[in-house]
Amino acid sequence: MHPVIAVDGTHLKGRFGDTMFVATAQDGNEQVYPIAFGYGDSENNLSWEWFLECLRGALGHIDDLVFISDRHASIEAGISNVFPYATHTICCWHFGENMKKRFHRKDVADIKDNAARSYRQIQYDRHMEELRKLHKGAYDYAIDADSHGNCH
């Protein structure tokens, strides 16, 4: 089993308008726990790289490390720069929300979610074929995302 870390940022609505960066993991009882958090001026390359370097300093080298995040370009850049040997995948929940917004249809996001949760290739292929028949644009969007790292 690979060690998995989820990273995300959230914009704070306080007086300073900063961004909070978080890294979390899940234990054997499926309980989520925080690993690290930090504050920066915004979700940009410099801030994400700083946060991820702090995380690397705290954790050290971990073999077979996997990151899950949304598709924010600064997160992708930071992970590839700071953790070049780690695998980076897309969070299915975020991806589904993006599909709903982009195509204004919950059903296409649900089908992609079913595909992502498939344990066998044949199941995945069936769901993706269903998506292709239902909405070619959503299918193409999902295939493009899969080429950058499957949803998890």
Coordinates of C-alpha atoms in Angstrom, one line a residue:
M1 CA 0.0 0.0 0.0
H2 CA 1.3 3.4 -0.9
P3 CA 1.4 6.3 1.6
V4 CA -1.1 8.9 0.4
I5 CA -1.2 12.6 1.2
A6 CA -4.1 14.9 0.2
V7 CA -3.2 18.5 -0.2
D8 CA -5.5 21.5 -0.7
G9 CA -5.7 25.2 -0.1
T10 CA -8.6 27.3 1.0
H11 CA -9.0 31.1 0.8
L12 CA -9.6 32.6 4.2
K13 CA -12.2 35.3 4.5
G14 CA -10.7 37.2 7.4
R15 CA -9.2 40.6 7.5
F16 CA -6.0 39.5 5.8
G17 CA -7.4 37.3 3.1
D18 CA -4.6 34.8 3.2
T19 CA -4.8 31.2 2.0
M20 CA -4.4 28.2 4.3
F21 CA -2.6 25.2 2.9
V22 CA -3.3 21.7 4.4
A23 CA -1.8 18.2 4.0
T24 CA -3.8 15.3 5.4
A25 CA -3.6 11.5 5.4
Q26 CA -5.9 8.6 6.4
D27 CA -5.1 5.9 8.9
G28 CA -6.0 2.2 8.9
N29 CA -9.4 3.0 10.4
E30 CA -10.2 5.4 7.6
Q31 CA -9.9 8.4 9.9
V32 CA -8.5 11.5 8.3
Y33 CA -5.8 13.3 10.3
P34 CA -3.8 16.5 9.6
I35 CA -0.1 16.3 8.8
A36 CA 0.7 19.9 8.2
F37 CA -0.8 23.3 7.6
G38 CA 0.5 26.7 6.7
Y39 CA -0.5 30.2 5.6
G40 CA 0.4 32.1 2.4
D41 CA -0.7 35.1 0.5
S42 CA -2.5 33.1 -2.2
E43 CA -2.5 29.8 -4.1
N44 CA 0.4 30.5 -6.4
N45 CA 3.6 28.6 -7.4
L46 CA 5.8 30.3 -4.8
S47 CA 3.4 29.7 -1.9
W48 CA 2.7 26.0 -2.8
E49 CA 6.4 25.3 -3.3
W50 CA 7.2 26.8 0.1
F51 CA 4.5 24.7 1.8
L52 CA 5.6 21.5 0.0
E53 CA 9.2 22.1 0.9
C54 CA 8.2 22.6 4.6
L55 CA 6.3 19.3 4.3
R56 CA 9.3 17.5 2.7
G57 CA 11.5 18.8 5.5
A58 CA 9.1 17.4 8.1
L59 CA 8.5 14.1 6.5
G60 CA 11.9 13.4 4.8
H61 CA 12.0 11.0 1.8
I62 CA 9.1 8.5 1.6
D63 CA 9.2 5.8 -1.0
D64 CA 6.2 5.4 -3.3
L65 CA 4.5 8.6 -2.1
V66 CA 1.2 9.5 -3.7
F67 CA -0.4 13.0 -3.6
I68 CA -4.1 13.6 -4.2
S69 CA -5.3 17.2 -5.0
D70 CA -7.5 19.2 -7.2
R71 CA -6.2 20.2 -10.6
H72 CA -4.7 23.5 -9.5
A73 CA -1.7 24.3 -11.7
S74 CA 0.4 25.6 -8.8
I75 CA -0.1 22.3 -6.8
E76 CA 0.9 20.3 -9.8
A77 CA 4.0 22.4 -10.4
G78 CA 5.0 22.3 -6.7
I79 CA 4.6 18.6 -6.4
S80 CA 6.7 17.9 -9.5
N81 CA 9.4 20.3 -8.3
V82 CA 9.6 19.4 -4.6
F83 CA 8.6 15.7 -4.8
P84 CA 9.8 14.7 -8.3
Y85 CA 9.5 10.9 -7.6
A86 CA 6.0 11.1 -6.1
T87 CA 2.9 10.2 -8.0
H88 CA 0.3 13.0 -8.3
T89 CA -3.4 12.1 -8.9
I90 CA -6.6 14.0 -9.1
C91 CA -9.2 14.0 -6.3
C92 CA -12.4 12.4 -7.7
W93 CA -14.6 14.7 -5.6
H94 CA -13.1 17.8 -7.0
F95 CA -13.1 16.4 -10.5
G96 CA -16.8 15.5 -10.2
E97 CA -17.6 19.0 -9.0
N98 CA -15.7 20.4 -12.0
M99 CA -17.6 18.2 -14.4
K100 CA -21.0 19.3 -12.9
K101 CA -20.0 22.9 -13.3
R102 CA -18.6 22.5 -16.8
F103 CA -21.4 20.4 -18.3
H104 CA -24.3 21.3 -16.0
R105 CA -25.1 17.7 -15.5
K106 CA -24.8 15.6 -12.4
D107 CA -25.3 12.3 -14.3
V108 CA -22.0 12.6 -16.2
A109 CA -20.1 13.2 -12.9
D110 CA -21.8 10.2 -11.4
I111 CA -20.8 7.9 -14.2
K112 CA -17.1 9.1 -14.1
D113 CA -17.2 8.5 -10.3
N114 CA -18.4 5.0 -10.9
A115 CA -15.6 4.5 -13.4
A116 CA -13.0 5.8 -10.9
R117 CA -14.3 3.4 -8.2
S118 CA -14.0 0.4 -10.5
Y119 CA -11.7 -2.4 -9.3
R120 CA -11.4 -4.1 -12.7
Q121 CA -10.5 -2.7 -16.1
I122 CA -13.6 -4.2 -17.7
Q123 CA -15.8 -2.3 -15.2
Y124 CA -14.0 0.9 -15.8
D125 CA -14.3 0.5 -19.6
R126 CA -18.0 -0.1 -19.3
H127 CA -18.6 3.0 -17.3
M128 CA -16.4 5.1 -19.7
E129 CA -18.3 3.7 -22.7
E130 CA -21.6 4.7 -21.0
L131 CA -20.2 8.2 -20.5
R132 CA -19.1 8.4 -24.1
K133 CA -22.5 7.4 -25.4
L134 CA -24.2 9.9 -23.0
H135 CA -22.0 12.9 -23.5
K136 CA -19.0 12.9 -25.8
G137 CA -17.6 16.2 -24.5
A138 CA -17.7 14.9 -20.9
Y139 CA -16.1 11.7 -22.0
D140 CA -13.2 13.6 -23.7
Y141 CA -12.8 15.8 -20.6
A142 CA -12.6 12.7 -18.4
I143 CA -10.1 10.9 -20.8
D144 CA -7.9 14.0 -20.7
A145 CA -7.9 14.0 -16.9
D146 CA -7.1 10.3 -16.8
S147 CA -4.1 10.9 -19.1
H148 CA -2.8 13.2 -16.3
G149 CA -3.4 10.7 -13.5
N150 CA -6.5 8.9 -12.6
C151 CA -9.0 10.2 -10.1
H152 CA -8.7 8.9 -6.5

